[in-house]
Amino acid sequence: MVRPCGLLTRLEEPVPLKSISVTLSICEFVAGVSATLNYENVEKTPLEAFFVFPMDEDSAVYSFEAMVDGKKIMAELQDKMKAHGNYENAISQGHQAFLLEEDKCSRDVFCCNVGNLHPGSKAVLTLKYVQELPLEADGALRYVLPAILNPRYQLSGWPEDSCLKMKTPVVPLEDLPYTLSMVATISSQHGIQRIQCNCPLSPIEYLGDDKTSAQTSLADGHKFDRDVELLIYYNEVHIPSVAVEMGKPTTEPDCLMGDPCAMVSFYPNIPEAQPPITYGEFVFLMDRSGSMRGPMSKQDKSQLRIEAAKETLMLLLKSLPIGCYFNVYGFGSCYEAFFKHSVKYSQRTMEEALRKLKLMQADLGGTEILTPLKNIYSGPSIPGHPLQLFVFTDGEVTDTFSVIKEVKSNNRRHRCFSFGIGEGASTSLIKGIARVSGGASEFITGKERMQSKALRALKRSLQPVVEDVSLSWDLSPGLSAKMLSPEQTVIFRGQRLIIYAQLTGMMPPAEATGEVCLKYTLQGKSFENKVTFSLQPKTDANLAIHRLAAKSFLQTKDMGFRETPANDKKDVLKVSIECGVISSHTAFIAINKDLNKPVQGPLVRRDIPRPILLCASSVMPRGGAYTKASSSYRPPASRPMRSTSYYSSMSYQQNCYDPHRSTISKSLYSLVFGDNHLVQLISLQKADGSWDLNEGLAMVLGMSLEDILAALPIQDGDSSGWATVLAVLWLHANAKDMKSEWELLERKAVAWIHIHAGSVMNVLMRAAIAFLKSSVDPAIFVL
């Protein structure tokens, strides 16, 4: 038996895709990317190859070209249905054809078709895109080259023409027959502080003494087991700026590409409100599908996604303000709610929620988020308590645009904070639902902690809403600015704001300047940020700012191939084709008409395999798709579950522990709590922010309960005040590097001290500092 040549899948079929090479150029906070796919047909028959791959949903794909046996063929962006027809016609006539399209159901999945690749022929396909880089809380700019495309849960009756419905073969990582390489150049006028990556890099080469540019590359051997993530730290990132880019003079009148385009970046210095608001309805929607049983990352001993989610929920529940309302939903193929309706936050309801949280498992099948969302939105609003929705998911859904549309239709009554868990979470879903509701999105990968990112979002949600946001321009006579970005209604503290505008009219002389002013009000006070900039446009062959402006416009109008209203579809098609930026309604098509050899019989189909990861394969039944269950409500189960995480196991001990008892089994306590004293302390805090003085607190402090009672400086004084002051001091002395996770509950504790022990607070504070031999600044007790 003669075995086929070349790299093979497990089905022993040669794979025509041989390698993927990426050239990355980052200038300030804009990334320009050129990705090249190298194909070769080593078989004896003509092939049609299909490659489904992930893209970040913010990517503005603007160019696609093919190099076939030395000849370059530029693709044309066309209406998607027209492009499909032209592709099929070209193939049937014996031409070579290449098709690149965004999936009809999700903006972060693409498919590349190579049609009629003849025996021995080579094809090099290159796609180019630009992308804004998000700003992390620590000042890093984050670039992600997606390499992981997790299987998406398939709804019954879902359209067959989605890329996600293709029966793509999967192979183990070690058998993946194509390679990935990446070369990166990074530049900033403010200087580069450092560059970090979750994958091995070649040594970073800094150019120039001022380190304004750097070069590096991905080390050989990347095996598609994780997305490639770069964190870039500049010496300064919070400087507002305006960049004006020259348009294309040969375009049609009134076309976006013909006029100069401005990109404005603001970093509003919004003061932190003191105290934060204490009202609101907080609903936590947690993914409990089978894929949540996968690990957070490929690191050794990585925590399971569901366990990290449970820990985060416990911390969120502890940090809520007294007087608000809350509820917790779990969803999969069906959904469960802790309470029939949102309940008022109190010690009793918090304890009940923690008991139910203890039973939570990743046992609800597939990922159907739309039905629980509709249930949440169908509930009555609570007067004076605006809805704040927190969504945690690994994002493995197919009906992405339907979910985004549902969130958008309710955006006037709520904000959505979304969290993508683990490698391969859908950027289209996570970013989309946050964007249309005026919320914020976060992604948790590698060793990142879900807890700190979730608590940062909760802190944002507790800040008063910035109102009356407006943007005004002071330009030369005869010049005006037409806004391309959606109207900004929400600004968060620490957030970067990027706005695009088309400059129309007569451009002034080179020395002319303009000014743009951002105005807003917060708690009745008016604020404004101004930037003065040169009106002389700069040229860029790739027209990056114009492409990004077009992408910003498309993201507000394009709700998917089937969900976009007819009027918006017309605008989407016009802007997409005029600006050359792909949308769900357009596709790139390239045809090589020089090759005109009739195909004898049907083309042999080759689907490019993708790697199968442990976290995906371990939760999927045979056949590669989740089984469909009815998406319906079911009451919470009451089965016990052994918990392996500190937070989830510790959160419930207080519910069965009698705070008035002065003894507790030390061995039992250690078994339940482990050695994580921070989590022990958090688990003992009450809903109102206080601590009771008991054996549990004594074990955290490392002292006997008798000694702590003896040190109480006020005879017959309230022991809870004494306990709470000690707990707050311990947090600052022993868990300073985790402050982002306990800051809200600590502020709640300090507020409780002022209300219930204000008259003796200074006495308790001085005595506690002396008793603990602490060097903590007493100013921490100031509200």
Tab-separated table of C-alpha atoms in Angstrom, residues 1 3-15 168-178 606-612 617:
chain	number	residue	atom	x	y	z
A	1	MET	CA	0.000	0.000	0.000
A	3	ARG	CA	0.930	6.017	1.655
A	4	PRO	CA	0.173	9.603	0.540
A	5	CYS	CA	2.989	12.112	0.735
A	6	GLY	CA	3.146	15.374	2.678
A	7	LEU	CA	1.793	16.320	6.083
A	8	LEU	CA	-1.301	14.322	6.920
A	9	THR	CA	-4.286	14.473	9.217
A	10	ARG	CA	-5.251	11.359	11.093
A	11	LEU	CA	-7.474	10.543	8.114
A	12	GLU	CA	-4.212	10.401	6.126
A	13	GLU	CA	-5.248	13.278	3.884
A	14	PRO	CA	-2.529	15.778	2.943
A	15	VAL	CA	-3.193	19.263	4.320
A	168	THR	CA	-13.718	20.891	10.661
A	169	PRO	CA	-11.373	17.989	11.457
A	170	VAL	CA	-9.508	18.211	14.742
A	171	VAL	CA	-6.079	16.820	15.520
A	172	PRO	CA	-3.921	16.684	18.660
A	173	LEU	CA	-1.582	19.643	19.104
A	174	GLU	CA	1.497	17.582	18.334
A	175	ASP	CA	0.019	16.487	14.978
A	176	LEU	CA	-1.004	19.934	13.704
A	177	PRO	CA	0.474	20.068	10.186
A	178	TYR	CA	1.020	23.823	9.775
A	606	ARG	CA	-9.982	19.580	2.099
A	607	ASP	CA	-10.979	21.182	5.425
A	608	ILE	CA	-7.952	22.565	7.232
A	609	PRO	CA	-7.779	20.884	10.663
A	610	ARG	CA	-7.593	22.838	13.878
A	611	PRO	CA	-6.029	21.735	17.154
A	612	ILE	CA	-8.165	20.098	19.785
A	617	SER	CA	-12.446	17.862	24.151
